[in-house]
Amino acid sequence: MSYLGLDVGTTLCRGLAVSETGVALARIQRRYASRDASGGCQLDARAVWDTARRVIAQAADLTRSDPISALAISASGEAVLPLSLEGQPLAPCILGADVRGAGYLERVREALGAERLYDLTGRLGGQASV
């Protein structure tokens, strides 16, 4: 019985399979693009899902003699992905480091007030770091 940790990050997906005793059985890493020509910081949700599936499949293949029995996932928490009612991505997944809308932030903060903005978003509304 082995365990798989999956890290779905902003530029790559990593998998680490370990035995019950903590011995590393498989290490997998696959990249995907997160920046585009407009200076935005976004992900193609379908490409990320495809990459994660490939990492999981490769880990399962490499651990056949000690099959994976549990999966733990870490992922970016600030990403925004609009979905259809059927759960299909409608647009790219916008990451917190995307600053294309920064010019609108002050208007939103003025309209809502800093406290309400924080209540709605959990963010203070400061400039994103790139």
Tab-separated table of C-alpha atoms in Angstrom:
chain	number	residue	atom	x	y	z
A	1	MET	CA	0.000	0.000	0.000
A	2	SER	CA	1.487	3.345	-1.082
A	3	TYR	CA	0.347	6.962	-1.036
A	4	LEU	CA	0.381	9.665	-3.699
A	5	GLY	CA	0.807	13.357	-3.061
A	6	LEU	CA	-0.214	15.603	-5.959
A	7	ASP	CA	0.759	19.280	-6.098
A	8	VAL	CA	-1.156	21.214	-8.754
A	9	GLY	CA	0.768	24.471	-8.973
A	10	THR	CA	0.770	27.534	-11.169
A	11	THR	CA	3.435	26.258	-13.588
A	12	LEU	CA	3.597	22.506	-13.079
A	13	CYS	CA	2.029	19.429	-11.554
A	14	ARG	CA	4.149	17.231	-9.297
A	15	GLY	CA	3.465	13.780	-7.957
A	16	LEU	CA	5.296	11.922	-5.210
A	17	ALA	CA	4.394	8.338	-4.381
A	18	VAL	CA	5.722	6.929	-1.115
A	19	SER	CA	5.511	3.566	0.613
A	20	GLU	CA	3.966	3.074	4.045
A	21	THR	CA	7.438	3.476	5.513
A	22	GLY	CA	8.063	6.755	3.672
A	23	VAL	CA	10.332	5.475	0.913
A	24	ALA	CA	9.928	7.470	-2.321
A	25	LEU	CA	8.638	5.148	-5.046
A	26	ALA	CA	7.971	7.638	-7.844
A	27	ARG	CA	8.628	11.310	-8.523
A	28	ILE	CA	6.877	12.854	-11.509
A	29	GLN	CA	6.814	16.451	-12.741
A	30	ARG	CA	5.062	17.921	-15.795
A	31	ARG	CA	4.931	21.588	-16.816
A	32	TYR	CA	2.211	23.730	-18.364
A	33	ALA	CA	2.086	27.400	-19.368
A	34	SER	CA	0.705	29.992	-16.945
A	35	ARG	CA	1.459	33.316	-18.644
A	36	ASP	CA	0.202	34.594	-21.948
A	37	ALA	CA	1.246	37.265	-24.429
A	38	SER	CA	-1.042	39.888	-22.831
A	39	GLY	CA	0.874	39.702	-19.559
A	40	GLY	CA	-1.904	37.795	-17.868
A	41	CYS	CA	-1.358	34.960	-15.452
A	42	GLN	CA	-3.852	32.240	-16.245
A	43	LEU	CA	-4.150	28.527	-16.813
A	44	ASP	CA	-5.991	26.400	-19.321
A	45	ALA	CA	-8.072	24.270	-16.928
A	46	ARG	CA	-8.354	21.427	-19.421
A	47	ALA	CA	-4.555	21.321	-19.867
A	48	VAL	CA	-4.053	21.310	-16.094
A	49	TRP	CA	-6.578	18.490	-15.646
A	50	ASP	CA	-4.966	16.504	-18.476
A	51	THR	CA	-1.531	17.005	-16.901
A	52	ALA	CA	-2.762	15.941	-13.449
A	53	ARG	CA	-4.356	12.808	-14.946
A	54	ARG	CA	-1.081	11.929	-16.688
A	55	VAL	CA	0.915	12.389	-13.473
A	56	ILE	CA	-1.538	10.163	-11.566
A	57	ALA	CA	-1.470	7.510	-14.302
A	58	GLN	CA	2.326	7.499	-14.431
A	59	ALA	CA	2.536	7.228	-10.632
A	60	ALA	CA	0.072	4.317	-10.676
A	61	ASP	CA	2.126	2.606	-13.366
A	62	LEU	CA	5.380	3.077	-11.413
A	63	THR	CA	3.869	1.721	-8.187
A	64	ARG	CA	2.169	-1.426	-9.509
A	65	SER	CA	4.099	-3.600	-7.050
A	66	ASP	CA	2.912	-1.346	-4.171
A	67	PRO	CA	-0.455	0.069	-5.369
A	68	ILE	CA	-1.565	3.556	-4.387
A	69	SER	CA	-4.309	3.468	-1.760
A	70	ALA	CA	-4.679	7.160	-0.913
A	71	LEU	CA	-4.299	10.515	-2.664
A	72	ALA	CA	-3.590	13.943	-1.141
A	73	ILE	CA	-3.858	17.063	-3.308
A	74	SER	CA	-2.564	20.596	-2.840
A	75	ALA	CA	-3.554	23.337	-5.273
A	76	SER	CA	-3.517	27.090	-5.725
A	77	GLY	CA	-6.176	28.611	-3.522
A	78	GLU	CA	-6.571	32.004	-5.166
A	79	ALA	CA	-7.423	30.852	-8.679
A	80	VAL	CA	-10.782	31.731	-10.261
A	81	LEU	CA	-12.364	29.432	-12.838
A	82	PRO	CA	-15.791	30.183	-14.350
A	83	LEU	CA	-17.766	26.982	-15.004
A	84	SER	CA	-20.911	26.190	-16.956
A	85	LEU	CA	-23.855	24.524	-15.219
A	86	GLU	CA	-22.430	21.239	-16.528
A	87	GLY	CA	-19.080	21.932	-14.833
A	88	GLN	CA	-17.168	22.755	-18.026
A	89	PRO	CA	-14.608	25.611	-18.035
A	90	LEU	CA	-15.953	28.737	-19.736
A	91	ALA	CA	-12.673	30.672	-19.781
A	92	PRO	CA	-9.085	30.323	-18.612
A	93	CYS	CA	-8.423	29.949	-14.894
A	94	ILE	CA	-7.323	33.408	-13.688
A	95	LEU	CA	-4.545	33.313	-11.067
A	96	GLY	CA	-3.993	35.796	-8.255
A	97	ALA	CA	-0.792	37.085	-9.849
A	98	ASP	CA	-2.727	38.285	-12.926
A	99	VAL	CA	-2.576	42.094	-12.765
A	100	ARG	CA	-4.500	42.982	-15.931
A	101	GLY	CA	-7.476	44.222	-13.898
A	102	ALA	CA	-5.405	46.230	-11.413
A	103	GLY	CA	-6.668	49.525	-12.865
A	104	TYR	CA	-10.193	48.664	-11.716
A	105	LEU	CA	-9.295	47.790	-8.149
A	106	GLU	CA	-9.435	51.299	-6.724
A	107	ARG	CA	-12.900	51.879	-8.232
A	108	VAL	CA	-14.168	48.629	-6.704
A	109	ARG	CA	-12.634	49.482	-3.329
A	110	GLU	CA	-14.263	52.954	-3.436
A	111	ALA	CA	-17.656	51.538	-4.431
A	112	LEU	CA	-17.681	48.734	-1.846
A	113	GLY	CA	-15.390	49.987	0.874
A	114	ALA	CA	-12.273	48.133	1.968
A	115	GLU	CA	-14.052	46.096	4.656
A	116	ARG	CA	-16.817	44.864	2.332
A	117	LEU	CA	-14.253	44.009	-0.352
A	118	TYR	CA	-12.400	41.886	2.204
A	119	ASP	CA	-15.649	40.242	3.376
A	120	LEU	CA	-16.472	39.248	-0.212
A	121	THR	CA	-13.038	38.185	-1.410
A	122	GLY	CA	-10.861	37.469	1.608
A	123	ARG	CA	-8.294	39.806	0.052
A	124	LEU	CA	-7.261	43.289	1.088
A	125	GLY	CA	-7.241	44.452	-2.514
A	126	GLY	CA	-3.571	45.321	-2.707
A	127	GLN	CA	-1.498	45.091	-5.857
A	128	ALA	CA	-0.797	41.467	-6.795
A	129	SER	CA	2.820	40.409	-6.839
A	130	VAL	CA	4.134	38.996	-10.081
